[in-house]
Tab-separated table of C-alpha atoms in Angstrom:
chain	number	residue	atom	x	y	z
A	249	UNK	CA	0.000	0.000	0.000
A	250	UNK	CA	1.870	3.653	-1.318
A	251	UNK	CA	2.269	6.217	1.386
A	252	UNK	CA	2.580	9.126	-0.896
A	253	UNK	CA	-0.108	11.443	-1.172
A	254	UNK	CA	-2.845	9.465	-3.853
A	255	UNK	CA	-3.376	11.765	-6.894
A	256	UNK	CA	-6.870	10.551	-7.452
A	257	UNK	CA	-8.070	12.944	-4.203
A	258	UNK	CA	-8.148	15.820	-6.408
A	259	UNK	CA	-10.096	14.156	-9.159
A	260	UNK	CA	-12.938	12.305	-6.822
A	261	UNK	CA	-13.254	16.080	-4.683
A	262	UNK	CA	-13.879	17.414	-8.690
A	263	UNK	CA	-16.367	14.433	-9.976
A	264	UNK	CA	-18.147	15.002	-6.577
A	265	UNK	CA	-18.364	18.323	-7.138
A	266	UNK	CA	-19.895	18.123	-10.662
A	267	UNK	CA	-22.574	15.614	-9.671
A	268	UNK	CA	-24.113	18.015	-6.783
A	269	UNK	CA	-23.934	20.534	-8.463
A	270	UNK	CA	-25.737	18.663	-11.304
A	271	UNK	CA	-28.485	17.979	-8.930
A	272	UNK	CA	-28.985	21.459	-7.822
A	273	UNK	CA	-28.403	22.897	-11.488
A	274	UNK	CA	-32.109	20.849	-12.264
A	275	UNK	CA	-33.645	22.235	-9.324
A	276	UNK	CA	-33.533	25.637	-9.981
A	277	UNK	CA	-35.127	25.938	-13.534
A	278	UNK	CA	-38.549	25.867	-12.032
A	279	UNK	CA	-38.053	29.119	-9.800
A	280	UNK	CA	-37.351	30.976	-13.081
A	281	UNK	CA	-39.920	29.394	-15.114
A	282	UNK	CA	-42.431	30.085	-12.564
A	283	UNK	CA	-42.772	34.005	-13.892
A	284	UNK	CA	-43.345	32.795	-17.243
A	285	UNK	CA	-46.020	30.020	-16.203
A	286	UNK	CA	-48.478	33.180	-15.078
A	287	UNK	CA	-47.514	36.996	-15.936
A	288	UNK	CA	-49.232	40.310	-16.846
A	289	UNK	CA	-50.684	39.515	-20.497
A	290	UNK	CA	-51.496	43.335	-21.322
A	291	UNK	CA	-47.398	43.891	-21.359
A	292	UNK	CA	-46.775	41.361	-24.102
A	293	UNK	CA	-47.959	41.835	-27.481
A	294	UNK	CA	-49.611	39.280	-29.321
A	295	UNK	CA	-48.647	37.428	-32.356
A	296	UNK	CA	-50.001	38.594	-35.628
A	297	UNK	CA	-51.704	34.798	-36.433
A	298	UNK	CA	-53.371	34.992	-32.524
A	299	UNK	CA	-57.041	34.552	-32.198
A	300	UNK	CA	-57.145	35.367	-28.352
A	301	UNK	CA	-59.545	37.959	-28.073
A	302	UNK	CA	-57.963	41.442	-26.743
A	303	UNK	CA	-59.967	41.544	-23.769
A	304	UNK	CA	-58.510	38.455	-22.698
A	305	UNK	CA	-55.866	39.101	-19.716
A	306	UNK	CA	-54.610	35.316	-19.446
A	307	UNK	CA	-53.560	34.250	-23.086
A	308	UNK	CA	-50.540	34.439	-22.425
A	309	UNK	CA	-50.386	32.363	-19.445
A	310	UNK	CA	-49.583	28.408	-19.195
A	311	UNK	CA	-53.033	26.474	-18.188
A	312	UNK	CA	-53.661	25.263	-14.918
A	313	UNK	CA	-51.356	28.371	-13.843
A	314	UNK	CA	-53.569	30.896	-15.974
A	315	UNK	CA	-56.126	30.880	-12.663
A	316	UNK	CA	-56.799	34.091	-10.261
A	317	UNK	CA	-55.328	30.946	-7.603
A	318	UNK	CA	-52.149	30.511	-9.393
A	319	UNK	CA	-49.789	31.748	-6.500
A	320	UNK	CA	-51.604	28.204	-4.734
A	321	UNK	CA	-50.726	26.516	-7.672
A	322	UNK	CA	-47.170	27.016	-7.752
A	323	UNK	CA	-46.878	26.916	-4.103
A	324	UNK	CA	-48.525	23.346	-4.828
A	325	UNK	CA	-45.824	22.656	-7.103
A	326	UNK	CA	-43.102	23.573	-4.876
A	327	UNK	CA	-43.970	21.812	-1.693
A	328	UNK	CA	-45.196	18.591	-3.810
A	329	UNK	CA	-41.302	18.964	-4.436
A	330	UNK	CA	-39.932	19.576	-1.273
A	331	UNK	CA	-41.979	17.233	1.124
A	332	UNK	CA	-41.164	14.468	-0.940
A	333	UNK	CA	-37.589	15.710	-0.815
A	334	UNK	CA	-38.172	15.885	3.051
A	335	UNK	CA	-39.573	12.005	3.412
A	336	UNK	CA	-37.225	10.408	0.977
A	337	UNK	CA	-33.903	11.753	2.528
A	338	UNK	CA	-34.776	10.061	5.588
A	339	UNK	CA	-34.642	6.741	3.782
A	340	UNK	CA	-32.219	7.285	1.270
A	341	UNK	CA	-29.678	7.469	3.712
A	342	UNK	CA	-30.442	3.890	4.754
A	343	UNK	CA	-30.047	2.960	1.258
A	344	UNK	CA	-27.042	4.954	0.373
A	345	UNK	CA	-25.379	2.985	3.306
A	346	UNK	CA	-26.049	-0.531	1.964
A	347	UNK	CA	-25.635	-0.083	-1.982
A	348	UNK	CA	-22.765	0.380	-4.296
A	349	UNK	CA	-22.746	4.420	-4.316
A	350	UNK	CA	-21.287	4.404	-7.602
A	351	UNK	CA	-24.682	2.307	-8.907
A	352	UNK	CA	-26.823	4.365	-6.687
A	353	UNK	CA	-25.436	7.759	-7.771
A	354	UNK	CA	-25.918	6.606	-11.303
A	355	UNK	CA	-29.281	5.848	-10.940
A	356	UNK	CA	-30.413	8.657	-8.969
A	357	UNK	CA	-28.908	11.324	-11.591
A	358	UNK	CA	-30.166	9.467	-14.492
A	359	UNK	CA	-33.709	9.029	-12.894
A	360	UNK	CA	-32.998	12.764	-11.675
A	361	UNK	CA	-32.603	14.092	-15.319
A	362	UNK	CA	-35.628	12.023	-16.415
A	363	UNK	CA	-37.777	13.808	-14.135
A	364	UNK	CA	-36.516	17.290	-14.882
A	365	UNK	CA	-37.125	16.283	-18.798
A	366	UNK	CA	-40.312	15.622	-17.708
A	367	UNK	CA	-41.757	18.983	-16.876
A	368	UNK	CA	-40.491	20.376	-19.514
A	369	UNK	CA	-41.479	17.863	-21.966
A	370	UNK	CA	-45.145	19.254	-20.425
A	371	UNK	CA	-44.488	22.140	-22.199
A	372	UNK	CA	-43.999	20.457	-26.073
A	373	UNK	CA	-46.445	17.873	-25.034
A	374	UNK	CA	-49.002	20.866	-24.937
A	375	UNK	CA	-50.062	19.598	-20.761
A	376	UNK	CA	-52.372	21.891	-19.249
A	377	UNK	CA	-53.418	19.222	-16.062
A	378	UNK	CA	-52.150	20.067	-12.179
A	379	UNK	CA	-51.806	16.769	-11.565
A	380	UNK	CA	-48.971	15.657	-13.881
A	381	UNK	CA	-46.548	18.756	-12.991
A	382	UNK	CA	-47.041	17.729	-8.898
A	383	UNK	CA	-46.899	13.818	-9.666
A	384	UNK	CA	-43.477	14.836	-11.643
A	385	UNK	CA	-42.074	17.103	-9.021
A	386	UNK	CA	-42.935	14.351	-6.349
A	387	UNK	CA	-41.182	11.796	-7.720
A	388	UNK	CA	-38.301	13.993	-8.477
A	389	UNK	CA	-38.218	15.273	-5.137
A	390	UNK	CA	-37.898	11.575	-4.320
A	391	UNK	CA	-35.090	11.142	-6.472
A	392	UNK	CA	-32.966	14.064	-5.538
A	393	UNK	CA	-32.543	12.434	-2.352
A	394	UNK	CA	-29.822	9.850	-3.981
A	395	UNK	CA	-27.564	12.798	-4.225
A	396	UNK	CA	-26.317	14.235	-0.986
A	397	UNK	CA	-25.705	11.701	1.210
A	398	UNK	CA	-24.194	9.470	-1.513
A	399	UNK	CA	-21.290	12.316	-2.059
A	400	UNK	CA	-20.648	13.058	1.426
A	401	UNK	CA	-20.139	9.525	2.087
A	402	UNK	CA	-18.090	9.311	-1.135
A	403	UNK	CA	-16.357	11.942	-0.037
A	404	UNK	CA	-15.678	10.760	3.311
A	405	UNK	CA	-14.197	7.743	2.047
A	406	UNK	CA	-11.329	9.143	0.207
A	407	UNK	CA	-10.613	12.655	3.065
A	408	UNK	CA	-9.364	12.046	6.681
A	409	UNK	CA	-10.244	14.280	9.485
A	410	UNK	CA	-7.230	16.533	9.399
A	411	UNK	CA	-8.402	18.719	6.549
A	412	UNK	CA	-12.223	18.090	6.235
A	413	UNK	CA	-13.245	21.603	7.062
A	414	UNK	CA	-11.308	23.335	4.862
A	415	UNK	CA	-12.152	20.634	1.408
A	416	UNK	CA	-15.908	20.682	2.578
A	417	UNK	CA	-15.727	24.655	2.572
A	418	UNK	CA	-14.521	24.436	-0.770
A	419	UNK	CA	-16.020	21.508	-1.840
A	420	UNK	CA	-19.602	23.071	-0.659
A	421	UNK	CA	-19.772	26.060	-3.274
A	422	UNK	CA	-20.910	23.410	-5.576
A	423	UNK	CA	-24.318	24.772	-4.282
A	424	UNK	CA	-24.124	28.176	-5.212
A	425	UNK	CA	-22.055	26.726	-8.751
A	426	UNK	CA	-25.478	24.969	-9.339
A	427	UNK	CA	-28.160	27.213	-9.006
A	428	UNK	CA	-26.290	29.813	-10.723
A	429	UNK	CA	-25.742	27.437	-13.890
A	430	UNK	CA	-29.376	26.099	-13.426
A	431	UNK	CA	-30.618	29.902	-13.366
A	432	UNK	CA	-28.304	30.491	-16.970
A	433	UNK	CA	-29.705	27.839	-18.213
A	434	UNK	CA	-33.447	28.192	-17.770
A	435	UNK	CA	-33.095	31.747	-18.458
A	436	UNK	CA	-31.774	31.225	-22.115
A	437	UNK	CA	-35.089	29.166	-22.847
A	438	UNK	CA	-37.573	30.636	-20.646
A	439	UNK	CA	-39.042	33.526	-23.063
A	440	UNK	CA	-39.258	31.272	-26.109
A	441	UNK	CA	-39.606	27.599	-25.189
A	442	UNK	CA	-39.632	27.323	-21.512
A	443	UNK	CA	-39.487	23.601	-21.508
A	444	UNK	CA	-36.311	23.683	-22.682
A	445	UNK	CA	-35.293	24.998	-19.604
A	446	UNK	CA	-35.841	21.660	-17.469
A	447	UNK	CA	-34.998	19.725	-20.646
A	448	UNK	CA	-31.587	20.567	-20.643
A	449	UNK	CA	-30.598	20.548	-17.231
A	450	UNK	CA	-32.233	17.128	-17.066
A	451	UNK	CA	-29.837	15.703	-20.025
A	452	UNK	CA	-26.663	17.673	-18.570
A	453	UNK	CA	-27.553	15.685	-15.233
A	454	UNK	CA	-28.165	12.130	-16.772
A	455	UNK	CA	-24.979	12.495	-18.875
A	456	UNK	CA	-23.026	13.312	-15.457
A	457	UNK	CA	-24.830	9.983	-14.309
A	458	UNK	CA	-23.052	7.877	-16.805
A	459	UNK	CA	-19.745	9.944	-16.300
A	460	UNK	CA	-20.196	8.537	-12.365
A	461	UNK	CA	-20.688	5.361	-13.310
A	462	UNK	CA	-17.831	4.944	-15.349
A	463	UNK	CA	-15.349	7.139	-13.208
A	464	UNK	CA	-16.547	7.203	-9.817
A	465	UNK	CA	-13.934	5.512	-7.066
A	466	UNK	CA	-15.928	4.692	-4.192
A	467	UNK	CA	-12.771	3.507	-1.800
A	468	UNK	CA	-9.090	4.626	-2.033
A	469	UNK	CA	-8.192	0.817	-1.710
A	470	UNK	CA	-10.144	-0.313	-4.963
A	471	UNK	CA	-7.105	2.142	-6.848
A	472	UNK	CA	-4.275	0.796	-4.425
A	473	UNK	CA	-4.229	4.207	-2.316
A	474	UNK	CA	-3.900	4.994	1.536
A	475	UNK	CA	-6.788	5.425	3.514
A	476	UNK	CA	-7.242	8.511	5.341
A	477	UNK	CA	-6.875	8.525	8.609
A	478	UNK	CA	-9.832	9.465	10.474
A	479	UNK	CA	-8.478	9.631	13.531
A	480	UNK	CA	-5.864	12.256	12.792
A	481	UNK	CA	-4.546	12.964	16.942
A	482	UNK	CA	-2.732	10.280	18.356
A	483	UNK	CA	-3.748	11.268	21.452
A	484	UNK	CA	-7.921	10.833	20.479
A	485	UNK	CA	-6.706	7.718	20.036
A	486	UNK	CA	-5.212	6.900	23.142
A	487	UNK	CA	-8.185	8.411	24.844
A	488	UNK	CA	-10.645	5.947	23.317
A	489	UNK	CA	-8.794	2.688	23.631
A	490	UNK	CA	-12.010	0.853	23.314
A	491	UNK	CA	-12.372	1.686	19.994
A	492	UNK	CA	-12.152	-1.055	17.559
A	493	UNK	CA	-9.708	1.113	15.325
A	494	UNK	CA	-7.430	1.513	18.385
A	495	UNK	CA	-6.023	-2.019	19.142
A	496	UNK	CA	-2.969	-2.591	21.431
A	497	UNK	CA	-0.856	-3.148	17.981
A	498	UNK	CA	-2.253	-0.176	16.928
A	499	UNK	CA	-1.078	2.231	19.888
A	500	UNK	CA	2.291	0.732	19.871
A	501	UNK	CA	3.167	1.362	16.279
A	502	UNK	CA	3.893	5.274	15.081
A	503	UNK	CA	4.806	4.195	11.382
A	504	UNK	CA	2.511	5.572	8.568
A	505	UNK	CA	2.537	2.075	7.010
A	506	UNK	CA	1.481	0.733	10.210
A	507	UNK	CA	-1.590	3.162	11.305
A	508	UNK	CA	-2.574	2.590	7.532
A	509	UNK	CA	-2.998	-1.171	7.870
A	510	UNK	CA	-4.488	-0.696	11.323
A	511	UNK	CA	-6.873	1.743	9.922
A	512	UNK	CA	-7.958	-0.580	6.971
A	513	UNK	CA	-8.421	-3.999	9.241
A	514	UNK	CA	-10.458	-2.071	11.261
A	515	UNK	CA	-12.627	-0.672	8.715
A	516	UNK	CA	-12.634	-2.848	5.831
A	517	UNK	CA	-16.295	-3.923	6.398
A	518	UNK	CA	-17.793	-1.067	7.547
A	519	UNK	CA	-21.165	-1.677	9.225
A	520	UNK	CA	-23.931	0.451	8.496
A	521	UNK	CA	-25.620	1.748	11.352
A	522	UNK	CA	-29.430	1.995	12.167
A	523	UNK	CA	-31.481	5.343	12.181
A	524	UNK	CA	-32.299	5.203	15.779
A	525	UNK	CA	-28.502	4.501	16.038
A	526	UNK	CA	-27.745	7.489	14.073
A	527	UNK	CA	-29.839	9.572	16.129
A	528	UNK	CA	-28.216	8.456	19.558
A	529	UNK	CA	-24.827	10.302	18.243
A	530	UNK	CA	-24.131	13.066	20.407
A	531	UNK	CA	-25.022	16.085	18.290
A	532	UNK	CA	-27.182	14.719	15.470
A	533	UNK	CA	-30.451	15.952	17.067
A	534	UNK	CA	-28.800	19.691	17.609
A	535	UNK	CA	-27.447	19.479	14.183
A	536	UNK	CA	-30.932	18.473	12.687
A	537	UNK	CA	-32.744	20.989	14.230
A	538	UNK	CA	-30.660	23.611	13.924
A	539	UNK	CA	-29.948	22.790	9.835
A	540	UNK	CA	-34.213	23.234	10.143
A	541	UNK	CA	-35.033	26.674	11.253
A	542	UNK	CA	-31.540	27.308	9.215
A	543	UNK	CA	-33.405	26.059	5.848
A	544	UNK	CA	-36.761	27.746	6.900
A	545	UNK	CA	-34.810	31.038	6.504
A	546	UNK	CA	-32.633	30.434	3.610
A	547	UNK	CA	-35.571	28.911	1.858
A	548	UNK	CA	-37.980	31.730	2.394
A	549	UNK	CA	-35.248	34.282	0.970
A	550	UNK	CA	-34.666	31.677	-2.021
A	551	UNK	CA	-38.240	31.894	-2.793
A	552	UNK	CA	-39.145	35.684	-2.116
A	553	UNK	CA	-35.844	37.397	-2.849
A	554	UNK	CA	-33.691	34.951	-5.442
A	555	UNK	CA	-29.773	36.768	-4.763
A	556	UNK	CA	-26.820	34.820	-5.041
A	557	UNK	CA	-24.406	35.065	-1.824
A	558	UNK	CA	-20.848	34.482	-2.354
A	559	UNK	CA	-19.597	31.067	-0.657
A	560	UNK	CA	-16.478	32.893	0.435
A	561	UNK	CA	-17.679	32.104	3.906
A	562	UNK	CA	-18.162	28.711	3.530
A	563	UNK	CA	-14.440	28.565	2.765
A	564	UNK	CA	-12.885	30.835	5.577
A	565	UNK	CA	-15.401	28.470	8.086
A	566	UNK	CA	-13.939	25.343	6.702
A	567	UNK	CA	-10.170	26.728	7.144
A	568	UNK	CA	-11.332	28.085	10.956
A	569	UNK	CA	-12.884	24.717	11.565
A	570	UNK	CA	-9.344	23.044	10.890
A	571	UNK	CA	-7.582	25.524	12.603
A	572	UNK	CA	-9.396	25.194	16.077
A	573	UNK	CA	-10.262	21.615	15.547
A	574	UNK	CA	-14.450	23.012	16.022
A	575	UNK	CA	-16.630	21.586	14.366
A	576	UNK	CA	-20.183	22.405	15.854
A	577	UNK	CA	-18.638	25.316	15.728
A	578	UNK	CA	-19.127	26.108	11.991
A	579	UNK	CA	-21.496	23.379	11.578
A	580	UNK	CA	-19.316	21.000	10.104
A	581	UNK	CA	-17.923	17.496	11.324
A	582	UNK	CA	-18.327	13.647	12.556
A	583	UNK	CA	-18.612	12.213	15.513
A	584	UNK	CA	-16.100	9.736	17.435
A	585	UNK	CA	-18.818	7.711	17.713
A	586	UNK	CA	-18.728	6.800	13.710
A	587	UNK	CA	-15.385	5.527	14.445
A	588	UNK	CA	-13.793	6.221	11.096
A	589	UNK	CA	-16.670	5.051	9.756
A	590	UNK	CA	-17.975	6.955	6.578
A	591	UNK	CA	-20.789	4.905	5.841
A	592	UNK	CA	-22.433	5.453	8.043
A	593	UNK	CA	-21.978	9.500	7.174
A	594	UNK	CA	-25.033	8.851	4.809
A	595	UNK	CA	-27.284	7.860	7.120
A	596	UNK	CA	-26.311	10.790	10.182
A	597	UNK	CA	-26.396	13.103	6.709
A	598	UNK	CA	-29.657	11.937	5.676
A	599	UNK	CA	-31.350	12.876	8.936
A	600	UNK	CA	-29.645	15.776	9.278
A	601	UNK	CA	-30.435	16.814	5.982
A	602	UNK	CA	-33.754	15.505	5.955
A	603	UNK	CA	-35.079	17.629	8.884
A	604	UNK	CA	-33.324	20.923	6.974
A	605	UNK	CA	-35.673	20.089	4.345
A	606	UNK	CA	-38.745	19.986	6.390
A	607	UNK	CA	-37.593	23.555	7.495
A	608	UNK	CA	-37.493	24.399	3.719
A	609	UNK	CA	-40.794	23.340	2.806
A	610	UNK	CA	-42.149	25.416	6.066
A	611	UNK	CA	-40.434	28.350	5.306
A	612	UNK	CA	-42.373	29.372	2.487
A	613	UNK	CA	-45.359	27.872	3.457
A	614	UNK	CA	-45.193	30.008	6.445
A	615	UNK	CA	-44.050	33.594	4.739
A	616	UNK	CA	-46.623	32.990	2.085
A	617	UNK	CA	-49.392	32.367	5.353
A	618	UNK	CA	-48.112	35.386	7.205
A	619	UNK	CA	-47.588	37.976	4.687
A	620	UNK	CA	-51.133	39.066	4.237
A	621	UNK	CA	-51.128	40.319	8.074
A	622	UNK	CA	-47.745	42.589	7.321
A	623	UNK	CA	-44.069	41.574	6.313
A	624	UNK	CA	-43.218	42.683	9.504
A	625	UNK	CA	-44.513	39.429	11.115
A	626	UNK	CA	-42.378	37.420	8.129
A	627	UNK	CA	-39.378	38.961	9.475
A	628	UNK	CA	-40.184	38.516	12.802
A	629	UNK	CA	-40.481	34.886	12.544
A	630	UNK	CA	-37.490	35.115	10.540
A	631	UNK	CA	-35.807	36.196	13.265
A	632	UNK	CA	-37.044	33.266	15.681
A	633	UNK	CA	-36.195	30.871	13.414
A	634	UNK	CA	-32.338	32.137	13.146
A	635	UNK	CA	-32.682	32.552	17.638
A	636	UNK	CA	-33.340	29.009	17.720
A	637	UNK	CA	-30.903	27.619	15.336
A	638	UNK	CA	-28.037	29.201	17.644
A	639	UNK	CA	-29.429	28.098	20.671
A	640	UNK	CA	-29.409	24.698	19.354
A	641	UNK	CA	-25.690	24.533	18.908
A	642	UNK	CA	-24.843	26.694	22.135
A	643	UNK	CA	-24.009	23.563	24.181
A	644	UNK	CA	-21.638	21.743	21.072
A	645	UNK	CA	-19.728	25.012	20.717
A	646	UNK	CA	-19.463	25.109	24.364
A	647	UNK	CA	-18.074	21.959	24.264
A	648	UNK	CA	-15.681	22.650	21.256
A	649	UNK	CA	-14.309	25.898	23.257
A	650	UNK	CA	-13.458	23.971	26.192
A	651	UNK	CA	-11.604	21.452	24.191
A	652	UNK	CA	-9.849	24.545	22.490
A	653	UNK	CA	-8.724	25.917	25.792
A	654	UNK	CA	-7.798	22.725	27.125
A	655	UNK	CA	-5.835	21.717	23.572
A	656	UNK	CA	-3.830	25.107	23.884
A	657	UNK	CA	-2.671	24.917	27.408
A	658	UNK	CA	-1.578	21.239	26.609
A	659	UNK	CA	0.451	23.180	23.611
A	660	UNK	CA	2.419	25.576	26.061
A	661	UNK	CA	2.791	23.039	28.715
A	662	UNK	CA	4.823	20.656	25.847
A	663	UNK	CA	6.770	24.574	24.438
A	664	UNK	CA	7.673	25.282	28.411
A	665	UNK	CA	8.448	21.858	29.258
A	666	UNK	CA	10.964	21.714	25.673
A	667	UNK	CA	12.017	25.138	26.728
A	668	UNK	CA	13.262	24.005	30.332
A	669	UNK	CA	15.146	21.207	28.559
């Protein structure tokens, strides 16, 4: 097994990084489309060969949408979407644990793109019925679950603990990457043939499907590289000696070669760990929460004001996170618990996740039940929302201080103690 650094890190953080933001690029066609479904009619001039009548305020409009009710239309559409997202991340996680991720990637952006191609097909297929463009975004909310816990688990295969804040900083702009794209996209299309703004999104994605199942590397071992070691502080690892990772041979033994065969006997079958299991991690539940009334905001602002906010401090969070070893901190991190194990990372991530997106689909549920009695009362609950998202992580970044303070004054006891010397 090589001990020098595996050049097929970079390439699995890029392929990663092109699949999620695939799966957010076909998510975001329908929040531009959406002003082109139902708009003001008496602003656009009608084609010379139209036989809509010039009294008529809703020719231009796409059928069911054309209704005075369309704002409950679209808010149908969008919440058929993100409930379904909500419910299937909660067992996609289970899944993504206990099948080949490259085979379940695959099939999730493939079935992903089909869905996307879908709605927009609606469009050339001349579809005026609710029911299809809710059944689609259901099942494509269903879908879209494949994608994030597959990647972080992908990615937690091939990056140790060491530098995890600083390549998920990065790595997480692949968000922002993707609904920018997805906005270019559907813009192009949206003023002539709007269904050609899901269309092709939803072939982009399913060609990045078959790109993952040809290239993807699930495991550093299957391409004869070094594991990373999750466990990155000797002395974590002396203070958990009953972990399985941590054997008396393993203690004894400083080599590289040596904590890298420890490391892979250890976790060369990783187990995959129940839900309720995944829950009883210290943290999960504050995490969960939090990530909820942290979606209900960000997800109210998506929908009522669409601006694009640079990921800048994503990054410097990821490089603090490394620096001070805090990971509740910046919202970022495993548990000891997991053991080095990153399968299990899709299930923990799927719950986690999971109850973000019930905060997304209640975010503009709420501002859209609120509004009518003054946008003060949006903002206001706004505002609780963001309260109780910090006072769900008071007690981990308590925790993560003390452990800062305590790591530091173990630092200039060693310094003094070499100083003396």
């Amino acid at each position: 097994m090589p001990t020098f650094p595996c050049r097929y890190r970079a390439f699995i953080l890029l392929i990663t990084f092109l699949i999620y933001t695939c799966y957010h690029m076909s998510r975001k066609p329908i929040s531009v489309v959406k002003s082109r479904l139902h708009r003001n009619c008496s602003e656009v001039i009608q084609p010379l060969n139209s036989t809509h009548s010039l009294n008529d305020t809703t020719w231009c409009n796409w059928a069911p949408f054309d209704k005075s009710n369309y704002k409950e239309l679209l808010g149908a559409v969008d919440n058929a979407f993100l409930v379904a997202y909500a419910i299937g991340m909660f067992i996609s996680g289970i899944f993504g644990e206990r099948l080949p991720l490259r085979y379940y990637l695959t099939a999730g952006m493939l079935l992903s793109g089909l869905f996307t191609s879908l709605f927009g097909l609606g469009y050339f297929w001349n579809i005026h019925v609710l029911w299809y463009f809710v059944l689609v975004q259901i099942f494509n909310g269903l879908v879209q679950t494949t994608g994030w816990p597959a990647v972080v688990t992908c990615v937690g295969n091939w990056f140790g603990k060491g530098k995890r804040g600083l390549i998920m900083g990065i790595w997480n702009s692949h968000t922002s990457v993707g609904n920018i794209l997805g906005s270019l996209l559907a813009g192009v299309w949206v003023d002539q043939q709007w269904g050609l703004s899901f269309v092709v999104p939803g072939v982009i994605t399913a060609i990045m499907g078959i790109i993952t199942f040809f290239f993807l590397i699930e495991y550093p071992e299957d391409v004869d590289c070094a594991p990373p070691q999750h466990h990155g502080n000797p002395e974590e690892s002396q203070d958990h000696p009953e972990d399985p990772a941590n054997g008396p041979h393993c203690n004894k033994e400083s080599s590289l070669e040596s904590a890298v065969t420890c490391s892979k006997d250890a976790s060369a079958q990783p187990t995959a760990i129940s839900f309720f299991g995944a829950l009883r991690i210290p943290g999960v539940v504050e995490f969960s929460l939090c990530l909820l009334f942290a979606k209900l905001v960000s997800y109210t602002f998506l929908y009522w004001l669409p601006l694009y906010i640079s990921n800048v401090g994503g990054i410097l969070a990821g490089l603090i996170s490394d620096y001070i070893n805090g990971r509740a901190t910046t919202c970022c991190g495993t548990h000891k618990s997991l053991k080095g194990n990153a399968k299990a990372l899709s299930t923990v991530t799927a719950i986690i996740d999971g109850t973000g997106s019930i905060g997304a689909a209640l975010g503009p549920l709420l501002a859209g039940l609120i509004s009518p009695t003054g946008w003060n009362n949006v903002f206001y609950m706004l505002i609780a929302a963001d309260v109780l998202a910090c006072l769900l992580l008071c007690r981990l970044v308590y925790k993560e201080i003390l452990a800062w303070k305590s790591s530091l004054g173990r630092d200039r006891g060693s310094n003094m103690a070499l100083t003396h010397a």
